[in-house]
């Protein structure tokens, strides 16, 4: 089993993902309750509890929703592992700064795209308008949905336990 736990807000809205230790501490101190748990038990200093997989906080947290961390992998997932210049799909991708860094392009969601090696090489250090290349779509920060489903994907064992708590997410978090 992996050691990630889905944390829901008091109103059942997915809030974030935490480690097992943190989840057990929250449950142990009465700040959260277990909604879904794994098969095995966990022994804490005070008690034996089911291993949490989904917990719900007993209080309402008001804060910005979780955001997808900007990593190569998450950019590839956002772009569906597809080169944004030629449409080639695969795992052999690179990150391309649409506006090259030496021209002031920043390392941010809307300046990063997945590119296959030949396209990245072809584009080189040029601006897009200096090439004949085109982007499949303008790069944007992905919706928070990707944050939860991304972790879910990496932890297949959790996928089933989390699924009932994530379906409304697309609408709930739409327009972030
Ligand atoms: Zn390409």
PDB file of C-alpha atoms and ligand atoms in Angstrom:
ATOM      1  CA  UNK A   1       0.000   0.000   0.000  1.00  0.00           C
ATOM      2  CA  UNK A   2       1.130   3.515  -0.643  1.00  0.00           C
ATOM      3  CA  UNK A   3       1.261   6.072   2.103  1.00  0.00           C
ATOM      4  CA  UNK A   4      -0.975   8.774   0.752  1.00  0.00           C
ATOM      5  CA  UNK A   5      -4.323   9.733   2.187  1.00  0.00           C
ATOM      6  CA  UNK A   6      -7.021  11.836   0.541  1.00  0.00           C
ATOM      7  CA  UNK A   7      -8.151  14.644   2.843  1.00  0.00           C
ATOM      8  CA  UNK A   8     -11.668  16.012   2.485  1.00  0.00           C
ATOM      9  CA  UNK A   9     -12.861  19.255   3.959  1.00  0.00           C
ATOM     10  CA  UNK A  10     -15.766  19.272   6.424  1.00  0.00           C
ATOM     11  CA  UNK A  11     -18.081  19.771   3.419  1.00  0.00           C
ATOM     12  CA  UNK A  12     -16.607  16.720   1.650  1.00  0.00           C
ATOM     13  CA  UNK A  13     -14.705  18.810  -0.850  1.00  0.00           C
ATOM     14  CA  UNK A  14     -11.320  17.254  -1.670  1.00  0.00           C
ATOM     15  CA  UNK A  15      -8.803  19.461   0.066  1.00  0.00           C
ATOM     16  CA  UNK A  16      -5.450  17.867  -0.358  1.00  0.00           C
ATOM     17  CA  UNK A  17      -3.393  14.743   0.059  1.00  0.00           C
ATOM     18  CA  UNK A  18      -1.287  13.984   3.086  1.00  0.00           C
ATOM     19  CA  UNK A  19       1.003  11.302   4.333  1.00  0.00           C
ATOM     20  CA  UNK A  20      -0.170   8.409   6.438  1.00  0.00           C
ATOM     21  CA  UNK A  21       1.502   9.710   9.601  1.00  0.00           C
ATOM     22  CA  UNK A  22      -0.226  13.057   9.361  1.00  0.00           C
ATOM     23  CA  UNK A  23      -3.581  11.400   8.699  1.00  0.00           C
ATOM     24  CA  UNK A  24      -3.231   9.109  11.695  1.00  0.00           C
ATOM     25  CA  UNK A  25      -2.326  12.095  13.873  1.00  0.00           C
ATOM     26  CA  UNK A  26      -5.406  14.003  12.677  1.00  0.00           C
ATOM     27  CA  UNK A  27      -7.671  11.046  13.363  1.00  0.00           C
ATOM     28  CA  UNK A  28      -5.999  10.322  16.698  1.00  0.00           C
ATOM     29  CA  UNK A  29      -6.537  13.865  17.902  1.00  0.00           C
ATOM     30  CA  UNK A  30     -10.161  13.871  16.811  1.00  0.00           C
ATOM     31  CA  UNK A  31      -9.585  16.465  14.089  1.00  0.00           C
ATOM     32  CA  UNK A  32     -10.587  14.073  11.334  1.00  0.00           C
ATOM     33  CA  UNK A  33     -12.620  10.937  10.854  1.00  0.00           C
ATOM     34  CA  UNK A  34     -11.890   7.991   8.614  1.00  0.00           C
ATOM     35  CA  UNK A  35     -14.254   7.603   5.650  1.00  0.00           C
ATOM     36  CA  UNK A  36     -12.442   4.805   3.871  1.00  0.00           C
ATOM     37  CA  UNK A  37      -9.697   2.566   5.088  1.00  0.00           C
ATOM     38  CA  UNK A  38      -7.413  -0.169   3.941  1.00  0.00           C
ATOM     39  CA  UNK A  39      -7.535  -3.753   5.038  1.00  0.00           C
ATOM     40  CA  UNK A  40      -4.828  -3.667   7.655  1.00  0.00           C
ATOM     41  CA  UNK A  41      -4.746  -1.861  10.964  1.00  0.00           C
ATOM     42  CA  UNK A  42      -2.299   0.680  12.216  1.00  0.00           C
ATOM     43  CA  UNK A  43      -0.963   0.718  15.739  1.00  0.00           C
ATOM     44  CA  UNK A  44      -0.569   4.164  17.229  1.00  0.00           C
ATOM     45  CA  UNK A  45       0.706   5.101  20.670  1.00  0.00           C
ATOM     46  CA  UNK A  46      -2.843   5.084  21.969  1.00  0.00           C
ATOM     47  CA  UNK A  47      -4.887   2.749  19.859  1.00  0.00           C
ATOM     48  CA  UNK A  48      -5.200   0.436  16.908  1.00  0.00           C
ATOM     49  CA  UNK A  49      -7.083   2.043  14.029  1.00  0.00           C
ATOM     50  CA  UNK A  50      -7.870   0.998  10.469  1.00  0.00           C
ATOM     51  CA  UNK A  51      -5.304   2.310   8.016  1.00  0.00           C
ATOM     52  CA  UNK A  52      -6.899   5.495   6.643  1.00  0.00           C
ATOM     53  CA  UNK A  53      -7.270   5.952   2.898  1.00  0.00           C
ATOM     54  CA  UNK A  54      -9.764   8.828   2.904  1.00  0.00           C
ATOM     55  CA  UNK A  55     -10.311  11.109   5.881  1.00  0.00           C
ATOM     56  CA  UNK A  56     -12.672  14.035   6.449  1.00  0.00           C
ATOM     57  CA  UNK A  57     -11.763  16.976   8.625  1.00  0.00           C
ATOM     58  CA  UNK A  58     -14.098  17.787  11.509  1.00  0.00           C
ATOM     59  CA  UNK A  59     -13.720  21.482  10.835  1.00  0.00           C
ATOM     60  CA  UNK A  60     -13.989  23.671   7.766  1.00  0.00           C
ATOM     61  CA  UNK A  61     -10.736  24.818   6.204  1.00  0.00           C
ATOM     62  CA  UNK A  62     -10.924  27.992   4.195  1.00  0.00           C
ATOM     63  CA  UNK A  63      -7.934  28.340   1.986  1.00  0.00           C
ATOM     64  CA  UNK A  64      -6.985  28.237  -1.663  1.00  0.00           C
ATOM     65  CA  UNK A  65      -7.504  24.862  -3.209  1.00  0.00           C
ATOM     66  CA  UNK A  66      -4.660  22.535  -3.933  1.00  0.00           C
ATOM     67  CA  UNK A  67      -2.778  23.267  -7.102  1.00  0.00           C
ATOM     68  CA  UNK A  68      -0.880  21.003  -9.368  1.00  0.00           C
ATOM     69  CA  UNK A  69       2.843  21.274  -8.739  1.00  0.00           C
ATOM     70  CA  UNK A  70       4.784  22.382 -11.757  1.00  0.00           C
ATOM     71  CA  UNK A  71       6.958  19.427 -12.707  1.00  0.00           C
ATOM     72  CA  UNK A  72       8.023  17.865 -15.999  1.00  0.00           C
ATOM     73  CA  UNK A  73       5.728  14.963 -15.344  1.00  0.00           C
ATOM     74  CA  UNK A  74       2.680  17.130 -14.688  1.00  0.00           C
ATOM     75  CA  UNK A  75       3.315  19.129 -17.848  1.00  0.00           C
ATOM     76  CA  UNK A  76       3.454  15.864 -19.804  1.00  0.00           C
ATOM     77  CA  UNK A  77       0.214  14.701 -18.170  1.00  0.00           C
ATOM     78  CA  UNK A  78      -1.471  18.021 -18.950  1.00  0.00           C
ATOM     79  CA  UNK A  79      -0.389  17.651 -22.575  1.00  0.00           C
ATOM     80  CA  UNK A  80      -1.432  13.996 -22.600  1.00  0.00           C
ATOM     81  CA  UNK A  81       2.149  12.955 -23.406  1.00  0.00           C
ATOM     82  CA  UNK A  82       1.818  14.606 -26.792  1.00  0.00           C
ATOM     83  CA  UNK A  83       4.339  16.885 -28.487  1.00  0.00           C
ATOM     84  CA  UNK A  84       2.545  20.206 -28.722  1.00  0.00           C
ATOM     85  CA  UNK A  85       4.268  21.031 -31.998  1.00  0.00           C
ATOM     86  CA  UNK A  86       3.906  17.921 -34.144  1.00  0.00           C
ATOM     87  CA  UNK A  87       1.373  15.814 -32.253  1.00  0.00           C
ATOM     88  CA  UNK A  88       3.718  12.888 -31.719  1.00  0.00           C
ATOM     89  CA  UNK A  89       2.611  10.898 -28.714  1.00  0.00           C
ATOM     90  CA  UNK A  90       5.041   9.024 -26.511  1.00  0.00           C
ATOM     91  CA  UNK A  91       7.223   8.941 -23.469  1.00  0.00           C
ATOM     92  CA  UNK A  92      10.332  10.411 -25.072  1.00  0.00           C
ATOM     93  CA  UNK A  93       9.377  14.001 -24.450  1.00  0.00           C
ATOM     94  CA  UNK A  94      11.236  17.089 -23.386  1.00  0.00           C
ATOM     95  CA  UNK A  95      10.084  20.327 -21.840  1.00  0.00           C
ATOM     96  CA  UNK A  96      10.166  23.331 -24.120  1.00  0.00           C
ATOM     97  CA  UNK A  97      10.039  26.953 -23.004  1.00  0.00           C
ATOM     98  CA  UNK A  98       7.758  28.566 -25.594  1.00  0.00           C
ATOM     99  CA  UNK A  99       9.532  31.866 -25.034  1.00  0.00           C
ATOM    100  CA  UNK A 100      13.121  30.699 -24.536  1.00  0.00           C
ATOM    101  CA  UNK A 101      14.673  31.395 -21.183  1.00  0.00           C
ATOM    102  CA  UNK A 102      17.488  33.462 -22.676  1.00  0.00           C
ATOM    103  CA  UNK A 103      14.805  35.767 -24.069  1.00  0.00           C
ATOM    104  CA  UNK A 104      13.191  36.154 -20.681  1.00  0.00           C
ATOM    105  CA  UNK A 105      10.748  33.259 -20.908  1.00  0.00           C
ATOM    106  CA  UNK A 106       9.739  32.083 -17.482  1.00  0.00           C
ATOM    107  CA  UNK A 107       9.457  28.590 -16.026  1.00  0.00           C
ATOM    108  CA  UNK A 108       5.683  28.768 -15.613  1.00  0.00           C
ATOM    109  CA  UNK A 109       2.707  26.721 -16.750  1.00  0.00           C
ATOM    110  CA  UNK A 110       1.808  28.994 -19.637  1.00  0.00           C
ATOM    111  CA  UNK A 111       5.328  29.064 -21.013  1.00  0.00           C
ATOM    112  CA  UNK A 112       6.013  25.314 -20.842  1.00  0.00           C
ATOM    113  CA  UNK A 113       4.937  22.619 -23.264  1.00  0.00           C
ATOM    114  CA  UNK A 114       5.790  19.027 -24.008  1.00  0.00           C
ATOM    115  CA  UNK A 115       7.935  18.670 -27.111  1.00  0.00           C
ATOM    116  CA  UNK A 116       9.509  15.683 -28.793  1.00  0.00           C
ATOM    117  CA  UNK A 117      13.265  15.868 -29.191  1.00  0.00           C
ATOM    118  CA  UNK A 118      13.265  16.686 -32.928  1.00  0.00           C
ATOM    119  CA  UNK A 119      10.777  19.530 -32.402  1.00  0.00           C
ATOM    120  CA  UNK A 120      12.673  20.863 -29.411  1.00  0.00           C
ATOM    121  CA  UNK A 121      15.862  20.757 -31.454  1.00  0.00           C
ATOM    122  CA  UNK A 122      14.192  22.389 -34.460  1.00  0.00           C
ATOM    123  CA  UNK A 123      12.798  25.195 -32.371  1.00  0.00           C
ATOM    124  CA  UNK A 124      16.125  25.665 -30.607  1.00  0.00           C
ATOM    125  CA  UNK A 125      16.453  29.006 -28.876  1.00  0.00           C
ATOM    126  CA  UNK A 126      14.027  30.760 -31.177  1.00  0.00           C
ATOM    127  CA  UNK A 127      10.730  32.430 -30.496  1.00  0.00           C
ATOM    128  CA  UNK A 128       7.724  30.733 -31.966  1.00  0.00           C
ATOM    129  CA  UNK A 129       7.138  33.495 -34.511  1.00  0.00           C
ATOM    130  CA  UNK A 130      10.666  33.000 -35.814  1.00  0.00           C
ATOM    131  CA  UNK A 131       9.791  29.436 -36.751  1.00  0.00           C
ATOM    132  CA  UNK A 132       7.083  27.782 -38.813  1.00  0.00           C
ATOM    133  CA  UNK A 133       5.987  25.813 -35.807  1.00  0.00           C
ATOM    134  CA  UNK A 134       2.637  26.044 -34.104  1.00  0.00           C
ATOM    135  CA  UNK A 135       1.294  25.012 -30.731  1.00  0.00           C
ATOM    136  CA  UNK A 136      -1.559  22.530 -30.605  1.00  0.00           C
ATOM    137  CA  UNK A 137      -3.164  24.683 -27.918  1.00  0.00           C
ATOM    138  CA  UNK A 138      -2.111  27.486 -25.638  1.00  0.00           C
ATOM    139  CA  UNK A 139      -0.479  26.111 -22.498  1.00  0.00           C
ATOM    140  CA  UNK A 140      -2.334  26.810 -19.277  1.00  0.00           C
ATOM    141  CA  UNK A 141      -2.210  25.855 -15.649  1.00  0.00           C
ATOM    142  CA  UNK A 142      -4.141  22.598 -15.364  1.00  0.00           C
ATOM    143  CA  UNK A 143      -7.248  22.422 -13.189  1.00  0.00           C
ATOM    144  CA  UNK A 144      -6.825  21.161  -9.642  1.00  0.00           C
ATOM    145  CA  UNK A 145      -8.569  17.973 -10.727  1.00  0.00           C
ATOM    146  CA  UNK A 146      -5.264  16.916 -12.196  1.00  0.00           C
ATOM    147  CA  UNK A 147      -3.657  17.264  -8.797  1.00  0.00           C
ATOM    148  CA  UNK A 148      -5.890  14.614  -7.251  1.00  0.00           C
ATOM    149  CA  UNK A 149      -6.197  12.343 -10.249  1.00  0.00           C
ATOM    150  CA  UNK A 150      -2.445  12.600 -10.788  1.00  0.00           C
ATOM    151  CA  UNK A 151      -1.673  11.285  -7.322  1.00  0.00           C
ATOM    152  CA  UNK A 152      -4.450   8.763  -7.754  1.00  0.00           C
ATOM    153  CA  UNK A 153      -2.744   7.503 -10.914  1.00  0.00           C
ATOM    154  CA  UNK A 154       0.554   7.048  -9.115  1.00  0.00           C
ATOM    155  CA  UNK A 155      -1.143   5.119  -6.353  1.00  0.00           C
ATOM    156  CA  UNK A 156      -3.365   2.629  -8.063  1.00  0.00           C
ATOM    157  CA  UNK A 157      -4.238   0.909  -4.824  1.00  0.00           C
ATOM    158  CA  UNK A 158      -5.829   4.141  -3.674  1.00  0.00           C
ATOM    159  CA  UNK A 159      -7.696   4.783  -6.887  1.00  0.00           C
ATOM    160  CA  UNK A 160     -10.628   2.618  -5.908  1.00  0.00           C
ATOM    161  CA  UNK A 161     -10.959   3.959  -2.380  1.00  0.00           C
ATOM    162  CA  UNK A 162     -10.761   7.551  -3.539  1.00  0.00           C
ATOM    163  CA  UNK A 163     -12.994   7.299  -6.575  1.00  0.00           C
ATOM    164  CA  UNK A 164     -16.336   7.828  -4.779  1.00  0.00           C
ATOM    165  CA  UNK A 165     -15.002  11.065  -3.304  1.00  0.00           C
ATOM    166  CA  UNK A 166     -13.653  12.536  -6.521  1.00  0.00           C
ATOM    167  CA  UNK A 167     -16.364  12.292  -9.221  1.00  0.00           C
ATOM    168  CA  UNK A 168     -17.938  15.671  -8.544  1.00  0.00           C
ATOM    169  CA  UNK A 169     -14.555  17.280  -8.712  1.00  0.00           C
ATOM    170  CA  UNK A 170     -14.664  18.351 -12.318  1.00  0.00           C
ATOM    171  CA  UNK A 171     -17.692  20.512 -11.697  1.00  0.00           C
ATOM    172  CA  UNK A 172     -16.772  21.493  -8.143  1.00  0.00           C
ATOM    173  CA  UNK A 173     -13.400  22.837  -9.146  1.00  0.00           C
ATOM    174  CA  UNK A 174     -14.315  24.031 -12.611  1.00  0.00           C
ATOM    175  CA  UNK A 175     -13.287  27.535 -13.396  1.00  0.00           C
ATOM    176  CA  UNK A 176     -10.487  27.779 -10.892  1.00  0.00           C
TER     177      UNK A 176
HETATM  178 ZN1  LIG B   1       7.303  17.025 -32.114  1.00  0.00          ZN
END
